[in-house]
Coordinates of C-alpha atoms in Angstrom, one line a residue:
M1 CA -22.1 -47.9 -121.3
A2 CA -22.7 -49.4 -117.8
V3 CA -25.9 -48.3 -116.1
S4 CA -25.6 -47.3 -112.5
L5 CA -27.2 -49.2 -109.6
R6 CA -29.4 -46.1 -109.0
I7 CA -30.9 -46.4 -112.5
R8 CA -31.2 -50.1 -112.3
T9 CA -33.1 -49.7 -109.0
L10 CA -35.5 -47.2 -110.5
C11 CA -36.1 -49.3 -113.6
S12 CA -36.9 -52.3 -111.4
L13 CA -39.8 -50.3 -109.8
L14 CA -41.4 -49.3 -113.1
T15 CA -44.6 -51.2 -114.1
P16 CA -46.3 -52.0 -117.4
T17 CA -48.5 -49.2 -118.7
D18 CA -49.8 -47.8 -122.1
V19 CA -48.1 -44.4 -121.9
F20 CA -45.0 -43.8 -119.8
A21 CA -43.4 -40.4 -119.0
D22 CA -39.9 -39.7 -117.8
V23 CA -39.8 -36.2 -116.5
G24 CA -36.3 -34.8 -116.2
C25 CA -35.1 -37.7 -118.3
D26 CA -31.4 -36.7 -118.5
H27 CA -29.8 -39.6 -120.4
G28 CA -33.0 -41.5 -121.2
Y29 CA -32.0 -44.9 -119.8
C30 CA -35.2 -45.5 -117.9
T31 CA -37.3 -44.7 -121.0
E32 CA -35.1 -47.1 -123.0
Y33 CA -35.7 -49.8 -120.4
M34 CA -39.4 -49.4 -120.6
L35 CA -39.5 -49.6 -124.4
K36 CA -36.8 -52.3 -124.8
N37 CA -38.7 -54.6 -122.4
G38 CA -42.1 -53.9 -123.9
L39 CA -43.4 -52.3 -120.7
C40 CA -45.1 -49.4 -122.5
K41 CA -46.6 -48.8 -125.9
K42 CA -45.5 -45.1 -126.0
A43 CA -43.0 -43.0 -124.0
I44 CA -42.7 -39.3 -123.4
F45 CA -39.3 -38.2 -122.2
S46 CA -38.8 -34.5 -121.2
D47 CA -36.1 -32.3 -119.8
V48 CA -35.6 -28.6 -119.3
S49 CA -32.0 -28.9 -120.5
K50 CA -31.4 -29.0 -124.3
G51 CA -28.2 -30.9 -123.7
S52 CA -29.9 -33.6 -121.6
L53 CA -32.8 -34.0 -124.0
R54 CA -30.4 -34.3 -126.9
K55 CA -28.6 -37.2 -125.2
A56 CA -31.9 -38.9 -124.7
E57 CA -32.9 -38.3 -128.3
L58 CA -29.7 -39.9 -129.5
L59 CA -30.2 -42.9 -127.3
L60 CA -33.8 -43.3 -128.2
A61 CA -33.5 -42.4 -131.9
D62 CA -34.9 -45.6 -133.3
Y63 CA -37.9 -45.5 -131.0
V64 CA -38.5 -41.8 -131.9
W65 CA -38.4 -42.8 -135.6
E66 CA -40.9 -45.6 -135.0
G67 CA -43.3 -43.2 -133.3
K68 CA -43.0 -45.0 -130.0
A69 CA -41.2 -42.2 -128.2
V70 CA -41.5 -38.4 -128.1
G71 CA -39.0 -35.9 -126.7
V72 CA -40.2 -32.7 -125.1
L73 CA -38.1 -29.7 -124.2
G74 CA -39.8 -28.1 -121.3
D75 CA -40.2 -27.8 -117.5
G76 CA -42.3 -30.1 -115.3
F77 CA -45.3 -31.6 -116.9
Y78 CA -45.2 -29.4 -119.9
G79 CA -46.1 -31.6 -122.9
V80 CA -47.1 -34.5 -120.6
P81 CA -50.9 -35.2 -120.6
S82 CA -52.7 -36.0 -117.3
S83 CA -53.9 -39.2 -118.9
V84 CA -50.4 -40.7 -118.9
G85 CA -50.3 -44.1 -117.1
E86 CA -47.0 -43.9 -115.2
V87 CA -44.6 -41.0 -114.4
L88 CA -41.0 -41.2 -113.3
I89 CA -39.4 -38.1 -111.7
A90 CA -35.9 -38.8 -110.4
G91 CA -32.9 -36.7 -109.3
M92 CA -34.9 -33.6 -108.3
G93 CA -35.5 -32.2 -104.8
G94 CA -38.7 -33.1 -103.1
S95 CA -39.8 -29.5 -103.2
E96 CA -39.2 -29.3 -106.9
I97 CA -41.2 -32.4 -107.5
L98 CA -44.0 -30.9 -105.4
S99 CA -43.9 -27.7 -107.6
I100 CA -44.4 -29.9 -110.7
L101 CA -47.3 -31.8 -109.2
T102 CA -49.1 -28.6 -108.0
D103 CA -48.3 -26.3 -111.0
E104 CA -51.5 -24.3 -111.7
K105 CA -51.3 -24.9 -115.5
H106 CA -49.8 -28.3 -116.0
G107 CA -49.8 -30.0 -112.5
F108 CA -51.6 -33.3 -111.7
L109 CA -51.1 -36.4 -109.6
P110 CA -50.2 -39.3 -111.9
E111 CA -52.2 -42.5 -112.1
T112 CA -49.0 -44.4 -110.9
F113 CA -45.6 -42.8 -110.1
V114 CA -42.0 -43.4 -109.1
F115 CA -40.4 -40.4 -107.4
Q116 CA -36.8 -40.3 -106.3
P117 CA -36.4 -37.0 -104.3
M118 CA -32.9 -35.9 -103.5
L119 CA -34.1 -33.9 -100.6
N120 CA -37.3 -33.3 -98.5
A121 CA -38.8 -36.8 -99.0
D122 CA -40.9 -36.1 -95.9
K123 CA -42.6 -33.2 -97.5
L124 CA -43.4 -35.2 -100.6
R125 CA -44.8 -38.1 -98.5
R126 CA -47.1 -35.7 -96.6
F127 CA -48.3 -34.1 -99.8
L128 CA -49.1 -37.5 -101.4
I129 CA -50.9 -38.8 -98.4
E130 CA -53.0 -35.7 -98.0
N131 CA -53.8 -35.2 -101.7
G132 CA -55.1 -38.5 -103.0
G133 CA -52.0 -40.5 -103.3
Y134 CA -51.4 -44.1 -102.1
I135 CA -47.8 -45.0 -101.3
T136 CA -46.9 -48.6 -102.2
R137 CA -43.1 -48.6 -101.8
D138 CA -40.9 -46.1 -99.9
F139 CA -37.3 -47.0 -99.0
T140 CA -33.7 -45.8 -98.9
F141 CA -31.0 -47.4 -101.0
K142 CA -27.3 -46.6 -101.6
D143 CA -25.3 -46.1 -104.8
G144 CA -22.3 -44.1 -103.5
K145 CA -24.9 -41.6 -102.1
Y146 CA -28.1 -42.4 -100.2
Y147 CA -31.3 -42.2 -102.2
D148 CA -35.0 -42.3 -101.2
V149 CA -37.6 -43.6 -103.7
I150 CA -41.3 -43.3 -103.3
C151 CA -43.7 -45.4 -105.5
G152 CA -47.4 -45.3 -105.6
R153 CA -50.7 -44.5 -107.3
R154 CA -53.8 -42.4 -107.1
L155 CA -56.4 -43.5 -104.5
K156 CA -59.2 -45.6 -106.0
A157 CA -62.8 -44.5 -105.7
G158 CA -64.1 -45.1 -102.2
E159 CA -60.6 -46.0 -100.9
E160 CA -59.6 -44.4 -97.6
K161 CA -56.4 -42.5 -97.4
Q162 CA -53.4 -44.0 -95.7
V163 CA -52.7 -43.1 -92.0
Y164 CA -49.0 -42.2 -91.3
T165 CA -47.5 -41.3 -88.0
D166 CA -45.1 -38.3 -87.8
A167 CA -42.2 -40.7 -87.7
E168 CA -43.4 -42.6 -90.8
L169 CA -43.8 -39.2 -92.6
E170 CA -40.3 -38.2 -91.6
F171 CA -38.5 -41.5 -92.3
G172 CA -40.8 -43.6 -94.5
K173 CA -43.1 -46.3 -93.3
E174 CA -41.2 -49.1 -95.2
N175 CA -37.9 -47.9 -93.8
L176 CA -39.2 -48.1 -90.2
A177 CA -40.8 -51.5 -90.8
T178 CA -38.0 -53.3 -92.7
R179 CA -34.9 -51.2 -91.7
P180 CA -32.9 -51.6 -94.9
A181 CA -29.2 -51.5 -94.4
A182 CA -28.8 -48.2 -96.3
F183 CA -31.4 -46.5 -94.2
V184 CA -29.8 -47.6 -90.9
E185 CA -26.3 -46.6 -92.2
R186 CA -27.5 -43.2 -93.2
T187 CA -29.3 -42.6 -89.9
K188 CA -26.2 -43.5 -88.0
K189 CA -24.2 -41.1 -90.2
Q190 CA -26.7 -38.3 -89.5
C191 CA -26.3 -38.9 -85.8
K192 CA -22.5 -38.5 -86.0
D193 CA -22.9 -35.4 -88.1
I194 CA -25.1 -33.9 -85.4
E195 CA -22.6 -34.8 -82.8
R196 CA -19.9 -32.8 -84.7
F197 CA -22.2 -29.8 -84.9
L198 CA -22.9 -30.0 -81.1
A199 CA -19.2 -29.9 -80.4
V200 CA -19.0 -26.4 -81.7
E201 CA -18.8 -24.1 -78.7
S202 CA -20.2 -21.1 -80.5
L203 CA -23.4 -22.9 -81.4
Q204 CA -26.5 -20.9 -80.3
E205 CA -28.7 -22.5 -77.7
E206 CA -31.8 -22.6 -79.9
S207 CA -29.8 -24.4 -82.6
R208 CA -28.4 -26.7 -80.0
A209 CA -31.8 -27.6 -78.7
E210 CA -33.1 -28.3 -82.2
L211 CA -30.1 -30.6 -83.0
L212 CA -30.5 -32.5 -79.7
E213 CA -34.2 -33.0 -80.5
R214 CA -33.3 -34.3 -84.0
K215 CA -30.6 -36.5 -82.6
A216 CA -33.1 -38.1 -80.1
R217 CA -35.5 -38.9 -83.0
L218 CA -32.7 -40.5 -85.0
E219 CA -31.4 -42.5 -82.1
G220 CA -35.0 -43.7 -81.5
V221 CA -35.1 -45.0 -85.1
I222 CA -31.9 -47.0 -84.8
G223 CA -32.6 -48.1 -81.2
K224 CA -29.6 -46.6 -79.6

C-alpha cells in the first residue's frame, strides 16, 4: 500500500532513539518505519480506537512477536513511560496534544518530539516555548491539505528558553524565515477566505473589525 506524502514527511523528521512512541498511531506506518530502518530498539504504539490499534498490530505483528513493539489501547500517554526517547503525535488538534502533555496523571514533555497539530499550532508553540521545550523545526507542508509540523526537544540544563515574537508564535519562526511554498499558498488562501466573509452585509461590526485585523496580519506575512 502506498504511503502518503504526509506520512513520508513525518517519518523523515524522526530521529534515532532507544525507545520510540507513536501516540494515536492509527495504521502504524511511522512505527514500522522506525523499526524497519533500525532507528529504535523498541517501539510503543498506542491508540484510543480499538480498530486503529488492530490495524497497527496486524502491520507490526512480526515486531510484536519479536518483542520489539508493544501496542497499547488507551488515551494520551497511558502506557507510555516518561523515559521514552522520542514521541510522535500526529493528526490531532493542537489543543488535544496540549491536553495529553499536561494531563495530571500521565502528562510529560518528551525528550524529543514530532507533533503534527491539525489546528491551533500557535497554542502548541506557545506552550512548548514557555514550558521547557526547544523547537528545532516548525513548518507548513501540503499533501492535499495543509499541515503544520513542530519538532523539538526538552531544554538542556542551563539552556535559555527561545524568544519568539507574536508573529513567530502565530505563524511559526521557520515559516517566516524560509517562506515555504505551502505556507505562502495557505496564507493567500486565508486572505481570500476572509475577503469572502467581509463581503457579507449582515456581518457584525465587531466581527468585521476582527477579520480586518486578521487580514492585515496575513497580508503582512505575504508582503501584499
